[in-house]
CSV table of C-alpha atoms in Angstrom, one decimal:
chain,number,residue,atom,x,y,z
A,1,UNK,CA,-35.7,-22.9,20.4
A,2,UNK,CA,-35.9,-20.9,17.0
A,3,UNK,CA,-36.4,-23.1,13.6
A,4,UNK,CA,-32.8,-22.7,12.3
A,5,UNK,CA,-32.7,-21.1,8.7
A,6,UNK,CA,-31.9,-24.5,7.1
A,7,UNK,CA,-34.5,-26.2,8.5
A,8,UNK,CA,-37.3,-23.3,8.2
A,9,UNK,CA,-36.5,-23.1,4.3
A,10,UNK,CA,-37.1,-26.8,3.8
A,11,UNK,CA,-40.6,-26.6,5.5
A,12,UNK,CA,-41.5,-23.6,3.1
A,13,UNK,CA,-40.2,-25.2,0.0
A,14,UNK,CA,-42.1,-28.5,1.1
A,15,UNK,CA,-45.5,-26.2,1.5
A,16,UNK,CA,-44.9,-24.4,-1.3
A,17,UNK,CA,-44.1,-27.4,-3.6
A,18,UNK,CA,-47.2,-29.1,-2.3
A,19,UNK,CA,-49.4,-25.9,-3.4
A,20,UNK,CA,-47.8,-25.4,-6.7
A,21,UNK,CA,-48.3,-29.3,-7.3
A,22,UNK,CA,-51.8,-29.0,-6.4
A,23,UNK,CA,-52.4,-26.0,-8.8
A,24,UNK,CA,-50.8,-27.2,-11.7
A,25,UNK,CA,-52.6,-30.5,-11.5
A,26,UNK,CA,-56.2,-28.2,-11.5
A,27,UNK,CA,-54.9,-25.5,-13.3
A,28,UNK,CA,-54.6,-25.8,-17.1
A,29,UNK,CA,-51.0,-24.2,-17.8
A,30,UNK,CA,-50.8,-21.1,-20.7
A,31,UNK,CA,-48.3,-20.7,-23.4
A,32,UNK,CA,-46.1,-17.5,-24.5
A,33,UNK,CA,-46.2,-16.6,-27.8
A,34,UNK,CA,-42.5,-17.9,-28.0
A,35,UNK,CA,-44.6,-21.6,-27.3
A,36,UNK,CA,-42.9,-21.8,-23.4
A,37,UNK,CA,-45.0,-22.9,-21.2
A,38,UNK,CA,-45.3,-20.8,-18.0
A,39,UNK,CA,-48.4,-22.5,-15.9
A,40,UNK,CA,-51.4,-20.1,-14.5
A,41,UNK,CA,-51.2,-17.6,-11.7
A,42,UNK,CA,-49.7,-18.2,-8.5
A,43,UNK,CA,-51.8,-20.8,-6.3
A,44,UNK,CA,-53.7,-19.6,-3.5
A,45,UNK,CA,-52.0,-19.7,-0.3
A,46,UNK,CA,-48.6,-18.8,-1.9
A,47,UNK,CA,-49.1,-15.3,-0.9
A,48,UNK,CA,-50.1,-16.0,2.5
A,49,UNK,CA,-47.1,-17.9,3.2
A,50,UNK,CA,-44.5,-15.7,2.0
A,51,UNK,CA,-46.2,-12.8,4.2
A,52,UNK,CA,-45.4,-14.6,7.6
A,53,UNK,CA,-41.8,-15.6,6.8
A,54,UNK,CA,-39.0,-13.7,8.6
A,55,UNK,CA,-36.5,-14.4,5.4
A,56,UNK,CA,-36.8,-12.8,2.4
A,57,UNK,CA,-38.4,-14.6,-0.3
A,58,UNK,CA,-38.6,-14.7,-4.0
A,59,UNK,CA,-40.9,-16.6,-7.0
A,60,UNK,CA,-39.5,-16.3,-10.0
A,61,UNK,CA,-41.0,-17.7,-13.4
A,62,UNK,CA,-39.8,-19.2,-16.0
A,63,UNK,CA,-38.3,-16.0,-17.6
A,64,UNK,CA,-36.9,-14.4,-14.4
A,65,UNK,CA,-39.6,-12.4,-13.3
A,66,UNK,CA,-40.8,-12.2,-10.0
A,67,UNK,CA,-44.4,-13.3,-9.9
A,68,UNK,CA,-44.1,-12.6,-5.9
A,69,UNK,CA,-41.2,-11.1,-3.2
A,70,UNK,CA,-42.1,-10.8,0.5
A,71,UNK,CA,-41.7,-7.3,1.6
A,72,UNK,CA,-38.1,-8.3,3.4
A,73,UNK,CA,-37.5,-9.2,-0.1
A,74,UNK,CA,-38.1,-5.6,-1.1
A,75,UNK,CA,-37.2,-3.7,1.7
A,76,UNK,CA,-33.5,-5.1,1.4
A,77,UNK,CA,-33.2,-3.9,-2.3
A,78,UNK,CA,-32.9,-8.3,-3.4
A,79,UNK,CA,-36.4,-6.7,-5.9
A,80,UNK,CA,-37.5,-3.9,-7.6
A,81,UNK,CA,-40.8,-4.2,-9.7
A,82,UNK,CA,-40.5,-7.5,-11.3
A,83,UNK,CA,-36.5,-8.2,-11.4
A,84,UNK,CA,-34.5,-9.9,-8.9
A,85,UNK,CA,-31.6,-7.3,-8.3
A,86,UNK,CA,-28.9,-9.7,-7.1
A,87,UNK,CA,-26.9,-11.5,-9.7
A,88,UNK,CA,-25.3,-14.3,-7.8
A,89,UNK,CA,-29.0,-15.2,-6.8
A,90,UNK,CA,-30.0,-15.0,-10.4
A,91,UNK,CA,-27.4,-17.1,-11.5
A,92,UNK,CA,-28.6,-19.8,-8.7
A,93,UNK,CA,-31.6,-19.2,-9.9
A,94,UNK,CA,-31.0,-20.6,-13.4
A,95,UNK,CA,-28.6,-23.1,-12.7
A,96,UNK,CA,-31.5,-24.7,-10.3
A,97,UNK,CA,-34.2,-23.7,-13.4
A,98,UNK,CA,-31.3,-26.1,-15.5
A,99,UNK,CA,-31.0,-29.2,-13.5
A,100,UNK,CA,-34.1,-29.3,-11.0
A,101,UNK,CA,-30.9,-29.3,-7.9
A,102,UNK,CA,-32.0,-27.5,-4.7
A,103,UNK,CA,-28.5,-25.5,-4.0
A,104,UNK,CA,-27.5,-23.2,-0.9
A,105,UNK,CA,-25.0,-20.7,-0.7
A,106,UNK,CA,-23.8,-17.2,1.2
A,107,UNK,CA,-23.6,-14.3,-0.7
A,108,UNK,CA,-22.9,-10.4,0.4
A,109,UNK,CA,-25.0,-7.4,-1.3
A,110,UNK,CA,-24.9,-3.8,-1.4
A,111,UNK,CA,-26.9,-2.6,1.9
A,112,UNK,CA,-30.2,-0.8,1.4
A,113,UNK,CA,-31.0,-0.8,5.0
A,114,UNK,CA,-30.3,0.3,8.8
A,115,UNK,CA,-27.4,2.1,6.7
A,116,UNK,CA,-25.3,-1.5,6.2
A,117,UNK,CA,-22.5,-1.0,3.8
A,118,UNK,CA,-23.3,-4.8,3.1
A,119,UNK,CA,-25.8,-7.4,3.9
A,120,UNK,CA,-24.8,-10.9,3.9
A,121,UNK,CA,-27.2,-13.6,3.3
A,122,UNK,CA,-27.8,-17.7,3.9
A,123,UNK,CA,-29.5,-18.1,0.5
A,124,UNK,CA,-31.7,-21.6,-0.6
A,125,UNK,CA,-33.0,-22.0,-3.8
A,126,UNK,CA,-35.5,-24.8,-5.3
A,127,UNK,CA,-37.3,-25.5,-8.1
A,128,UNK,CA,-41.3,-25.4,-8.0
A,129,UNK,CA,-43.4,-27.2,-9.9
A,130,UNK,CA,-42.8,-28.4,-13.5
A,131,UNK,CA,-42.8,-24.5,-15.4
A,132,UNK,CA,-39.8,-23.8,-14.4
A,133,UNK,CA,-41.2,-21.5,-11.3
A,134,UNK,CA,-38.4,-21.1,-8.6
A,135,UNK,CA,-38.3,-19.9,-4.7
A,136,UNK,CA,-35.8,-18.5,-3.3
A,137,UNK,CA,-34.9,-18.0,0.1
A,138,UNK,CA,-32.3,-15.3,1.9
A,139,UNK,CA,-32.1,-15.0,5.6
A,140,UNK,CA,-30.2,-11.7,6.8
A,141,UNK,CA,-26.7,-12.8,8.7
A,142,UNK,CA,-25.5,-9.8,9.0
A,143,UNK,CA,-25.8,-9.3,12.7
A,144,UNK,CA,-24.9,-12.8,13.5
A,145,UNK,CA,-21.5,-12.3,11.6
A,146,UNK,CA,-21.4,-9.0,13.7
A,147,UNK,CA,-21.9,-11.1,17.2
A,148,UNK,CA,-20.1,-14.2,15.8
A,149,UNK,CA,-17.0,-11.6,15.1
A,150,UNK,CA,-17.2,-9.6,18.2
A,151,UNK,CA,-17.0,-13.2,20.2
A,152,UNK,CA,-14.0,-14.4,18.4
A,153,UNK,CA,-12.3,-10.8,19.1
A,154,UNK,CA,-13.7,-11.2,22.9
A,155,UNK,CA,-11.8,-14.4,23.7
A,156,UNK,CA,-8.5,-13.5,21.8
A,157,UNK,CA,-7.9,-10.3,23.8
A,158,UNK,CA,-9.4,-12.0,26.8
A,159,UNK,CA,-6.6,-14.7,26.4
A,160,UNK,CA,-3.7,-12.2,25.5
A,161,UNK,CA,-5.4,-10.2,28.8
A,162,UNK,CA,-4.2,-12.9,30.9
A,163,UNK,CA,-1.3,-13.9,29.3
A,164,UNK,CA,0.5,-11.4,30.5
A,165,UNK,CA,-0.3,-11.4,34.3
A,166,UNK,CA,-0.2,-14.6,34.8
A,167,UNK,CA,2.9,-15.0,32.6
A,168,UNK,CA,4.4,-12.6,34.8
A,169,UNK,CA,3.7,-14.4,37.9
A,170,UNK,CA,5.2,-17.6,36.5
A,171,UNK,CA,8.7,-15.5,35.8
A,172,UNK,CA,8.0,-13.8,39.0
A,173,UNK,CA,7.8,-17.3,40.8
A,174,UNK,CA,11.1,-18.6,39.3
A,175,UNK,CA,13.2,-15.3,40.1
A,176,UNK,CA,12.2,-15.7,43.7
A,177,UNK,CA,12.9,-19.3,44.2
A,178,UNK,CA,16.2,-18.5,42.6
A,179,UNK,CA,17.2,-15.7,44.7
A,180,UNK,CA,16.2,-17.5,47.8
A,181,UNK,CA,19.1,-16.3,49.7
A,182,UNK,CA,18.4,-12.6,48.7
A,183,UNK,CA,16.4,-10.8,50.9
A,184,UNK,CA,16.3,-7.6,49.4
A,185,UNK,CA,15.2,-9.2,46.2
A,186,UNK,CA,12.9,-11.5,47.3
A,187,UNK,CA,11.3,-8.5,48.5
A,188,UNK,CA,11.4,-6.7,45.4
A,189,UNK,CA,9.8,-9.6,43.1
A,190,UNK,CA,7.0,-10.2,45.7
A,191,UNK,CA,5.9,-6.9,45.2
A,192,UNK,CA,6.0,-7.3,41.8
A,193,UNK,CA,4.1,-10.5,42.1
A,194,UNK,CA,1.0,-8.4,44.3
A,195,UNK,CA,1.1,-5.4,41.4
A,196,UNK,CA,0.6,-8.4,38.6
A,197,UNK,CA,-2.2,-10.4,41.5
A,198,UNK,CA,-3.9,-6.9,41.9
A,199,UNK,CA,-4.3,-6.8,37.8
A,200,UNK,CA,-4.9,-9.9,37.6
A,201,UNK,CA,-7.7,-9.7,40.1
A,202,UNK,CA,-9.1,-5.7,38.3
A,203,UNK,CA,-9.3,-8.0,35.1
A,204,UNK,CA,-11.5,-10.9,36.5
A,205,UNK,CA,-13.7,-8.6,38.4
A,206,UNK,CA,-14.2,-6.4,35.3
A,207,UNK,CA,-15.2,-9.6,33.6
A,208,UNK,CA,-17.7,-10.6,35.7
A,209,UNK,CA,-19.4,-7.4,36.0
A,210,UNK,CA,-19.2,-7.2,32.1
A,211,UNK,CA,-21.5,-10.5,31.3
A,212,UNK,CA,-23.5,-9.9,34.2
A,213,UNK,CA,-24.9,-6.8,32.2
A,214,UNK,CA,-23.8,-6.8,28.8
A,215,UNK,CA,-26.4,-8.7,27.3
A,216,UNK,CA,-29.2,-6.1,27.7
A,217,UNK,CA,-31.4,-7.8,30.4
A,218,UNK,CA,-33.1,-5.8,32.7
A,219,UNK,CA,-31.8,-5.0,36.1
A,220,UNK,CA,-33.6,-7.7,38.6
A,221,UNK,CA,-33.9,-5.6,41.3
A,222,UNK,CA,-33.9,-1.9,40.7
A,223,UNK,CA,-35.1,0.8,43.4
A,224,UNK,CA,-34.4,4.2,44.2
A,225,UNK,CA,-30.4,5.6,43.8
A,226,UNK,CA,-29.0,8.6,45.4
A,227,UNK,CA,-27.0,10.4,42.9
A,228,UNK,CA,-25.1,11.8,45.6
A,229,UNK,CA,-24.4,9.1,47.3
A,230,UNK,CA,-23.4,7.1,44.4
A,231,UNK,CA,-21.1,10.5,43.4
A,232,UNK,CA,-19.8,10.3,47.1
A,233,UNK,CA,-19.4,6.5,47.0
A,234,UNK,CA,-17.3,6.4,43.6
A,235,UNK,CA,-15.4,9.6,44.3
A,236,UNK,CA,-13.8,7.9,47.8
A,237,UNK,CA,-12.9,5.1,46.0
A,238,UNK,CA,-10.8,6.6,43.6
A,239,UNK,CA,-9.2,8.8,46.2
A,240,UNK,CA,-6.4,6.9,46.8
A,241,UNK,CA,-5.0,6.8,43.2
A,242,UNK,CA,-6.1,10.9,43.2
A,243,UNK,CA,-3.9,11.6,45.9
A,244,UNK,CA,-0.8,9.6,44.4
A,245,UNK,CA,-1.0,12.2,41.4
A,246,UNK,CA,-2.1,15.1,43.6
A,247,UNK,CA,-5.3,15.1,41.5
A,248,UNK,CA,-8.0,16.8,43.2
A,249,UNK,CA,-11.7,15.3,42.8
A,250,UNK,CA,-14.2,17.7,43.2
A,251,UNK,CA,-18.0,16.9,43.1
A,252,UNK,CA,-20.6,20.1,42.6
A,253,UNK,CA,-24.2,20.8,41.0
A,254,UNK,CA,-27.9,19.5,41.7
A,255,UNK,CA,-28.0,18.1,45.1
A,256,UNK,CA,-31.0,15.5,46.0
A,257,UNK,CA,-31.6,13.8,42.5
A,258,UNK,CA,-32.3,10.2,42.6
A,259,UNK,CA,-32.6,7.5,39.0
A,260,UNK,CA,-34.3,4.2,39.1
A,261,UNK,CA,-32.0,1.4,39.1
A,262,UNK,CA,-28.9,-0.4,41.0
A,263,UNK,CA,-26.8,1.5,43.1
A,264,UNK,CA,-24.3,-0.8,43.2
A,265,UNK,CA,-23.9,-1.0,39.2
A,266,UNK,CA,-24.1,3.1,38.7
A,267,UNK,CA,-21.3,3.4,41.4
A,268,UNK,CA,-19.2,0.6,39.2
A,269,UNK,CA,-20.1,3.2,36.0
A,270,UNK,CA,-19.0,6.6,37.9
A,271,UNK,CA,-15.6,4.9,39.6
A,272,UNK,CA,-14.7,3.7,36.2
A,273,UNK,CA,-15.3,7.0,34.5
A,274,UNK,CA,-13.6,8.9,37.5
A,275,UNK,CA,-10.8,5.8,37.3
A,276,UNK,CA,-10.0,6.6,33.5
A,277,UNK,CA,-10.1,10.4,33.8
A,278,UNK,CA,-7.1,9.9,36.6
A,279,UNK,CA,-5.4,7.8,34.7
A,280,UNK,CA,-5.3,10.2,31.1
A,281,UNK,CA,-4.8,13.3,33.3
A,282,UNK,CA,-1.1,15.1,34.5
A,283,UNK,CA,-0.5,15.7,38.0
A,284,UNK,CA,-1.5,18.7,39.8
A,285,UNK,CA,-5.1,19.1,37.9
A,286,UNK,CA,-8.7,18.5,38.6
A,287,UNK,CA,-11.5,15.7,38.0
A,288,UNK,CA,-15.0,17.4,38.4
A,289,UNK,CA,-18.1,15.2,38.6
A,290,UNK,CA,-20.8,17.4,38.2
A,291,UNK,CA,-24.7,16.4,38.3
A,292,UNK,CA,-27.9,18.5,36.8
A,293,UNK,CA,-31.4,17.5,35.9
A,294,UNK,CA,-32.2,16.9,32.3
A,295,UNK,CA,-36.1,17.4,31.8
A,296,UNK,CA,-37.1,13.5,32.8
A,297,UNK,CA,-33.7,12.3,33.1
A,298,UNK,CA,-30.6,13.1,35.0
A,299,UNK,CA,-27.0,14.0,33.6
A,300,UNK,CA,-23.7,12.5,35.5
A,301,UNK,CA,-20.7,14.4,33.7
A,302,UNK,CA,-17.2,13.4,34.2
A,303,UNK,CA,-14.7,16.0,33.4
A,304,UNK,CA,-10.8,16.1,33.4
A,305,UNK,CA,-7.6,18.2,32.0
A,306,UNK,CA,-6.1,15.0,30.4
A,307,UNK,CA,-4.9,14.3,26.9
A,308,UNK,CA,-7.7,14.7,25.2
A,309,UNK,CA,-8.8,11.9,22.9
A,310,UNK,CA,-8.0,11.6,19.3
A,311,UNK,CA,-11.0,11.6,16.6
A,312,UNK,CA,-10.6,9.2,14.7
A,313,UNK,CA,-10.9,7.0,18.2
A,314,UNK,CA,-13.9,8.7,19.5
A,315,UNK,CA,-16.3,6.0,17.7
A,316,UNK,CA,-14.1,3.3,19.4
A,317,UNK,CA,-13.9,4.6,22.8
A,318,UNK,CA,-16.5,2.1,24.4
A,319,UNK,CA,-15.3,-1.1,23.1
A,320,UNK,CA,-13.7,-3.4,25.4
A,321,UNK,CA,-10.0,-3.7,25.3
A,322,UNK,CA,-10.2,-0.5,23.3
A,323,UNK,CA,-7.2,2.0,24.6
A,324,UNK,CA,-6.0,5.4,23.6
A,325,UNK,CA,-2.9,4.8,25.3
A,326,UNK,CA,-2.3,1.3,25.7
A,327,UNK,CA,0.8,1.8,27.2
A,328,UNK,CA,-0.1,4.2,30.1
A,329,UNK,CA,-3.6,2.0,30.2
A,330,UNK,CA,-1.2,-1.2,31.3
A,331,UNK,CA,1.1,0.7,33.3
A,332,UNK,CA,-1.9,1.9,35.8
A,333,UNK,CA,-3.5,-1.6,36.0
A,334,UNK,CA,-6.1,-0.5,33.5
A,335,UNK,CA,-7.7,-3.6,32.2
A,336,UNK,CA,-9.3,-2.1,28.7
A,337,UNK,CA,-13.3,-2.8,29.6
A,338,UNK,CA,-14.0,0.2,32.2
A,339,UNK,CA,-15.4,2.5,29.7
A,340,UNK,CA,-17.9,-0.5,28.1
A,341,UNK,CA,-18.8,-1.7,31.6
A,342,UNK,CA,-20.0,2.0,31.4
A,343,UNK,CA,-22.2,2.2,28.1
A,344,UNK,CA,-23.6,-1.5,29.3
A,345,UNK,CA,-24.4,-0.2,32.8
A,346,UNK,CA,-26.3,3.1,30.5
A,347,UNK,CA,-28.2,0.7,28.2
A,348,UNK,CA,-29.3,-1.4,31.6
A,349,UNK,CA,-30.7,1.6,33.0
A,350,UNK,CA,-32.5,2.6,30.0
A,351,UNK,CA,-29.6,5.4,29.6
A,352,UNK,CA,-26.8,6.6,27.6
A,353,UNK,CA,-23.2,7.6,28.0
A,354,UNK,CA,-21.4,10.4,25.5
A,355,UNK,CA,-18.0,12.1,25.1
A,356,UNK,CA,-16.8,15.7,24.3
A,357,UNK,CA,-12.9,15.4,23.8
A,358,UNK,CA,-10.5,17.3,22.4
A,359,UNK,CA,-6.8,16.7,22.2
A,360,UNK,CA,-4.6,18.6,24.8
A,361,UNK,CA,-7.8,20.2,26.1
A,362,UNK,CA,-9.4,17.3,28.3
A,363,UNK,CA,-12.2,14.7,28.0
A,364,UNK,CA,-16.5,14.7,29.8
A,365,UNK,CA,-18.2,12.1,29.5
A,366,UNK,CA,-21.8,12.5,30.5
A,367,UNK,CA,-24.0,9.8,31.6
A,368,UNK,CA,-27.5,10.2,31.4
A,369,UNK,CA,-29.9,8.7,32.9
A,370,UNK,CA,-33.9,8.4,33.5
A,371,UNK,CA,-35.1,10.3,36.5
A,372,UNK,CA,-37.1,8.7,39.2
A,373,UNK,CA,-40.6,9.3,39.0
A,374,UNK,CA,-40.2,10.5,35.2
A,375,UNK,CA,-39.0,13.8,36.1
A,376,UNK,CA,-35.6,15.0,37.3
A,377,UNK,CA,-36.4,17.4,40.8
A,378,UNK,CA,-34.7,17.0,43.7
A,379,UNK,CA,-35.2,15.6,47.0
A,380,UNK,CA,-34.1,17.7,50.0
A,381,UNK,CA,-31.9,15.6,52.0
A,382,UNK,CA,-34.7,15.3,55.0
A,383,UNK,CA,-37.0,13.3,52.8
A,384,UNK,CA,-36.5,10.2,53.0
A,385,UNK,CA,-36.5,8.0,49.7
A,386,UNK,CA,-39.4,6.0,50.5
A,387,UNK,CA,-41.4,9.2,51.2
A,388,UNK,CA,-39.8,10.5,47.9
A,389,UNK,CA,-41.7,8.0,45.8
């Protein structure tokens, strides 16, 4: 397990105590004109050090120069030349120059990398040595915030996810038992009751799918996959809801292309795709899957007539529980996660899923994908795949 921050910082200001101890013990100290005594140099081994830590780190003297910053240090704009850029850090700074009181705290400064608006840091700060020398410490939480936020968001729509099914079912439930001695309308809730199971059930398998790939490993088993067959596969199984709104599905392009990867998970990714394109187009118009080689990779595009999608919700599009049209999304059985079961499924396979939209127009979205063997040519159909490699 990783040294937790805390822990990690009061190993370094241990060391680093211990070295600046040692100096100033063999080390005569020097005095400023203004008669402040500052001690020599930096000992040896201070340097050394600060190069292998993963946090940013600071030395400031007595006056509030910085007699050393890690390149983190730098890189995150906390130094320039010899000043320490953050002013809640300086103030921390001198208030633990003042009383000799190691002090933590969180603080949030302007971004200067990776294009963050703001980084946020866990900040320690301790005194060294007896001329008024101080380390600090800043470890970057930025992307834990990020995960710790996206978790919290996870489990409240989760939980307002199921509400409503199951809350449903319970209503459901009561209504039948009352109207025992109605036929008609026990017939009426029960299929009510096998709509809310079936969503219920979408929602759970969705969910399982989801954190069996979301969290970037790679696929355990991967072989050679068939783009046609996993076109042919997801296509039937979104024929059904096609045919309810006399949508036609039509497959065309590159025949005999194959990816690296699991045919089962890229099926999952083209259904859903094919599955959300139904559900955002009118009746009576087309969904065209359409497949081509892309240099070493291959390009799986989804296109339908739909509604288009606004612009301002194009960034949004693959995050789960994210809808356009929450409304409709609920009315089909849409459970919110089919379009970032579809960007999880890309990154698995090394891959990456985009969207052209435009409202009123109709919506593609284009999975690509690495080819097998590193470059997309196709297969005729009396080769088998094992020859194929």
């Amino acid at each position: 397990m990783a040294m937790s921050f805390a822990a990690l910082a009061g190993f370094v200001v241990g060391a680093l105590a211990v070295l600046f101890y040692r100096h100033q013990i063999e080390a005569p100290s020097r005095t400023t004109p203004d008669g402040v005594e500052t001690g020599a140099a930096l000992p040896q081994g201070v340097a050394s050090v600060l190069a292998v830590l993963p946090s940013s780190a600071v030395v400031l003297d007595a006056h509030d120069r910085v007699l050393r910053a890690s390149s983190a240090a730098r890189a995150f704009g906390l130094v320039k030349g010899d000043r320490l850029m953050a002013a809640e850090l300086l103030a921390l700074a001198r208030q633990v120059r003042r009383d000799g009181e190691i002090r933590e705290s969180e603080i949030d400064v302007a971004g200067h990398k990776f294009g963050q608006e703001t980084t946020s840091f866990a900040v320690r700060v301790a005194p060294l040595g007896t001329y008024g020398q101080v380390l600090v410490l800043a470890e970057d939480q930025t992307e834990r915030r990020r995960v710790e936020a996206v978790r919290r968001d996870f489990v409240a729509n989760v939980s307002h996810e199921l509400k409503t099914p199951v809350g449903a079912l319970s209503l459901l439930a009561e209504t039948i038992q009352d109207a025992a001695d109605d036929p008609e309308a026990v017939s009426r809730f029960a299929g009510r009751m096998q709509h809310e199971t079936a969503r219920l059930n979408y929602l759970i398998q969705d969910l399982i799918t989801l954190s069996r790939i979301q969290g970037a490993e790679p696929i355990p088993t991967p072989g050679q996959v068939s783009i046609d067959e996993a076109v042919h596969d997801a296509i039937d199984h979104c024929n059904t809801k096609a045919v309810a709104k006399d949508i036609t599905l039509v497959s065309g392009g590159t025949e005999g292309l194959r990816v690296w990867g699991d045919a089962e998970l890229l099926v999952t990714a083209l259904r859903n795709l094919i599955d959300n394109a139904i559900v955002y187009s009118p009746e009576h118009t087309r969904v065209v899957v359409s497949v081509r080689p892309a240099g070493d990779s291959v390009e799986i595009s989804v296109s339908d007539q739909g509604i288009g999608i606004p612009e301002d919700a194009l960034e949004r599009i693959f995050e789960r529980f994210f809808r356009v049209d929450a409304a409709r999304s609920r009315a089909t059985g849409g459970t919110g996660l089919g379009l970032a079961i579809v960007k999880h499924v890309a990154a698995a396979h090394a891959g990456e899923v985009s969207v052209w939209s435009k409202e009123g127009s109709g919506s593609t979205f284009t999975l690509r994908l690495p080819a097998f063997g590193g470059q997309a040519v196709a297969v005729p159909p009396s080769i088998p795949m094992e020859a194929a490699s």
